[in-house]
Amino acid sequence: AVSVSAGKRSSRSIAMQLCRLVYYSKYNISARSGVADDLKQILATAIRSNSGKGITGGLIFNRQFFGQVLEGDHAAVTQTFVRINGDPRHSDIVLTEMKPVGERLFGAWSMGYAGKSELFQALCGKYGLADGFDPMRMSGSDLTAFILTLVTQEQNVVSSEKIGASEEVGEFHEL
């Protein structure tokens, strides 16, 4: 928006358009490193990069899929998603939802990651995923709710809150 006042220079005021993007992808196993190393690198990069761009979100992973929610300014979220699309660790990326939102659901995390737990197993049952986490069988809103429940209720969640400025992410346990 541009506002002009008589006798004054025009000033630009850009309002942030908050959006939520939900996607899933298949994990391309890296020949050069293991699963835990890939996850540590992905999470550490996300926390470092996202906090500077005002992006929040949640990430879940099993040995086959990533499921992720990104929230923030539309342009910043879009740029992050373009970067993810170029990451060789992701393949068959499916955008399940991208929409403007009035408030963040994942405001406390520049990125939260939840691993295998009893809560995860219970959520799989709730969403009819008897064979385990399969985002191809979930809507964007169900995937968002699934990830939100995990990162807000799981005691062992790895998050930017717990990591702070440290580069160390710790151990991962896949879903």
CSV table of C-alpha atoms in Angstrom, one decimal:
chain,number,residue,atom,x,y,z
A,1,ALA,CA,0.0,0.0,0.0
A,2,VAL,CA,1.2,3.5,-0.8
A,3,SER,CA,0.0,6.5,1.2
A,4,VAL,CA,0.5,10.1,0.1
A,5,SER,CA,0.0,13.1,2.4
A,6,ALA,CA,-0.1,16.7,1.2
A,7,GLY,CA,3.3,18.3,1.4
A,8,LYS,CA,5.1,15.1,2.4
A,9,ARG,CA,7.0,12.4,0.5
A,10,SER,CA,5.1,9.2,-0.2
A,11,SER,CA,6.0,6.3,2.1
A,12,ARG,CA,5.6,2.7,1.3
A,13,SER,CA,4.1,0.3,3.8
A,14,ILE,CA,4.1,-3.3,2.9
A,15,ALA,CA,1.8,-5.5,4.9
A,16,MET,CA,2.8,-9.1,5.4
A,17,GLN,CA,0.4,-11.5,3.9
A,18,LEU,CA,0.5,-14.5,6.3
A,19,CYS,CA,0.1,-17.8,4.6
A,20,ARG,CA,0.3,-21.5,5.4
A,21,LEU,CA,1.8,-24.0,3.1
A,22,VAL,CA,1.5,-27.8,3.6
A,23,TYR,CA,3.3,-30.4,1.5
A,24,TYR,CA,4.7,-33.8,1.7
A,25,SER,CA,7.5,-35.5,-0.3
A,26,LYS,CA,9.3,-38.8,-0.6
A,27,TYR,CA,12.7,-39.1,1.1
A,28,ASN,CA,15.5,-39.7,-1.3
A,29,ILE,CA,18.0,-41.6,0.7
A,30,SER,CA,21.4,-40.1,0.5
A,31,ALA,CA,24.3,-42.3,-0.6
A,32,ARG,CA,26.8,-40.0,1.1
A,33,SER,CA,25.2,-39.8,4.5
A,34,GLY,CA,22.7,-41.6,6.7
A,35,VAL,CA,19.1,-40.8,7.6
A,36,ALA,CA,20.0,-39.3,11.0
A,37,ASP,CA,22.7,-37.1,9.4
A,38,ASP,CA,20.3,-35.9,6.7
A,39,LEU,CA,17.6,-35.1,9.3
A,40,LYS,CA,20.1,-33.2,11.5
A,41,GLN,CA,21.2,-31.1,8.6
A,42,ILE,CA,17.7,-30.4,7.4
A,43,LEU,CA,16.4,-29.4,10.8
A,44,ALA,CA,19.5,-27.2,11.7
A,45,THR,CA,19.3,-25.4,8.3
A,46,ALA,CA,15.5,-24.9,8.7
A,47,ILE,CA,15.9,-23.4,12.2
A,48,ARG,CA,18.7,-21.1,11.1
A,49,SER,CA,17.1,-20.0,7.9
A,50,ASN,CA,13.5,-19.9,8.9
A,51,SER,CA,13.9,-17.8,12.0
A,52,GLY,CA,15.6,-15.0,10.0
A,53,LYS,CA,12.8,-15.0,7.5
A,54,GLY,CA,9.9,-15.1,10.0
A,55,ILE,CA,8.9,-18.6,9.0
A,56,THR,CA,7.5,-21.1,11.5
A,57,GLY,CA,6.3,-24.6,11.1
A,58,GLY,CA,6.5,-28.3,11.9
A,59,LEU,CA,8.1,-31.3,10.2
A,60,ILE,CA,7.5,-35.0,10.6
A,61,PHE,CA,9.4,-37.8,8.9
A,62,ASN,CA,9.4,-41.5,8.5
A,63,ARG,CA,11.8,-43.5,6.4
A,64,GLN,CA,9.6,-42.9,3.4
A,65,PHE,CA,8.0,-39.4,3.7
A,66,PHE,CA,8.5,-35.9,4.9
A,67,GLY,CA,5.3,-33.9,5.9
A,68,GLN,CA,5.8,-30.2,6.6
A,69,VAL,CA,3.8,-27.1,7.4
A,70,LEU,CA,5.4,-23.7,6.7
A,71,GLU,CA,3.9,-20.4,7.9
A,72,GLY,CA,4.9,-16.9,7.3
A,73,ASP,CA,5.0,-14.1,4.7
A,74,HIS,CA,3.7,-15.4,1.4
A,75,ALA,CA,6.9,-14.4,-0.4
A,76,ALA,CA,9.2,-16.0,2.2
A,77,VAL,CA,7.2,-19.2,2.4
A,78,THR,CA,7.2,-19.5,-1.4
A,79,GLN,CA,11.0,-18.9,-1.6
A,80,THR,CA,11.5,-21.6,1.0
A,81,PHE,CA,9.3,-24.0,-0.8
A,82,VAL,CA,11.2,-23.4,-4.1
A,83,ARG,CA,14.4,-24.1,-2.2
A,84,ILE,CA,12.9,-27.4,-0.9
A,85,ASN,CA,11.9,-28.4,-4.4
A,86,GLY,CA,15.6,-28.1,-5.4
A,87,ASP,CA,16.8,-30.2,-2.5
A,88,PRO,CA,17.8,-33.7,-3.8
A,89,ARG,CA,16.7,-35.3,-0.5
A,90,HIS,CA,13.1,-34.6,-1.5
A,91,SER,CA,11.3,-36.3,-4.5
A,92,ASP,CA,7.7,-36.4,-5.7
A,93,ILE,CA,6.8,-33.3,-3.8
A,94,VAL,CA,3.1,-32.7,-3.4
A,95,LEU,CA,1.7,-29.3,-2.3
A,96,THR,CA,-1.5,-30.2,-0.5
A,97,GLU,CA,-2.5,-26.7,0.7
A,98,MET,CA,-1.4,-23.1,0.4
A,99,LYS,CA,-3.7,-20.5,1.8
A,100,PRO,CA,-3.8,-17.1,3.5
A,101,VAL,CA,-4.4,-17.3,7.2
A,102,GLY,CA,-5.2,-14.8,9.9
A,103,GLU,CA,-2.9,-16.3,12.6
A,104,ARG,CA,-0.1,-18.8,13.0
A,105,LEU,CA,-0.7,-22.3,14.4
A,106,PHE,CA,3.1,-22.9,14.7
A,107,GLY,CA,4.1,-19.6,16.1
A,108,ALA,CA,6.4,-21.0,18.8
A,109,TRP,CA,8.7,-22.8,16.4
A,110,SER,CA,11.0,-21.7,13.6
A,111,MET,CA,10.8,-25.5,13.1
A,112,GLY,CA,9.5,-28.3,15.3
A,113,TYR,CA,10.3,-31.9,14.6
A,114,ALA,CA,8.5,-34.9,16.2
A,115,GLY,CA,9.8,-38.4,16.2
A,116,LYS,CA,8.4,-41.8,16.9
A,117,SER,CA,6.2,-42.0,20.0
A,118,GLU,CA,3.0,-43.5,21.4
A,119,LEU,CA,1.3,-40.2,20.5
A,120,PHE,CA,2.3,-40.7,16.9
A,121,GLN,CA,0.9,-44.3,16.8
A,122,ALA,CA,-2.4,-43.0,18.4
A,123,LEU,CA,-2.6,-40.3,15.7
A,124,CYS,CA,-2.1,-42.8,12.9
A,125,GLY,CA,-5.1,-44.7,14.3
A,126,LYS,CA,-7.2,-41.6,14.6
A,127,TYR,CA,-6.5,-40.7,11.0
A,128,GLY,CA,-7.1,-44.2,9.7
A,129,LEU,CA,-3.5,-44.9,8.9
A,130,ALA,CA,-3.3,-48.5,10.3
A,131,ASP,CA,-0.2,-49.2,8.1
A,132,GLY,CA,1.7,-46.1,9.4
A,133,PHE,CA,2.2,-42.5,8.4
A,134,ASP,CA,1.1,-42.0,4.7
A,135,PRO,CA,0.4,-38.4,3.8
A,136,MET,CA,-0.9,-39.5,0.4
A,137,ARG,CA,-4.0,-40.6,2.2
A,138,MET,CA,-4.5,-37.2,4.1
A,139,SER,CA,-5.9,-33.9,3.2
A,140,GLY,CA,-3.9,-30.7,3.8
A,141,SER,CA,-5.9,-29.8,6.8
A,142,ASP,CA,-5.6,-33.3,8.3
A,143,LEU,CA,-1.8,-33.3,7.7
A,144,THR,CA,-1.6,-29.8,9.4
A,145,ALA,CA,-3.6,-31.1,12.4
A,146,PHE,CA,-1.5,-34.2,12.6
A,147,ILE,CA,1.8,-32.3,12.6
A,148,LEU,CA,0.5,-29.6,15.0
A,149,THR,CA,-0.6,-32.2,17.5
A,150,LEU,CA,2.8,-33.9,17.3
A,151,VAL,CA,4.9,-30.8,17.7
A,152,THR,CA,2.8,-29.3,20.5
A,153,GLN,CA,2.1,-32.4,22.6
A,154,GLU,CA,5.1,-34.6,22.1
A,155,GLN,CA,7.5,-34.4,25.0
A,156,ASN,CA,10.5,-35.3,22.9
A,157,VAL,CA,10.0,-32.8,20.1
A,158,VAL,CA,13.2,-31.2,18.7
A,159,SER,CA,12.5,-27.5,18.2
A,160,SER,CA,14.1,-24.1,17.8
A,161,GLU,CA,13.0,-23.3,21.4
A,162,LYS,CA,15.0,-26.2,22.8
A,163,ILE,CA,18.0,-25.7,20.5
A,164,GLY,CA,18.3,-22.0,20.7
A,165,ALA,CA,21.4,-20.7,18.9
A,166,SER,CA,23.2,-24.0,19.2
A,167,GLU,CA,24.1,-25.9,16.0
A,168,GLU,CA,23.7,-29.2,17.7
A,169,VAL,CA,20.4,-30.9,17.0
A,170,GLY,CA,20.8,-34.2,18.8
A,171,GLU,CA,19.6,-37.6,18.1
A,172,PHE,CA,16.6,-38.5,15.8
A,173,HIS,CA,14.2,-41.3,16.0
A,174,GLU,CA,12.2,-41.8,12.8
A,175,LEU,CA,8.5,-42.2,12.9
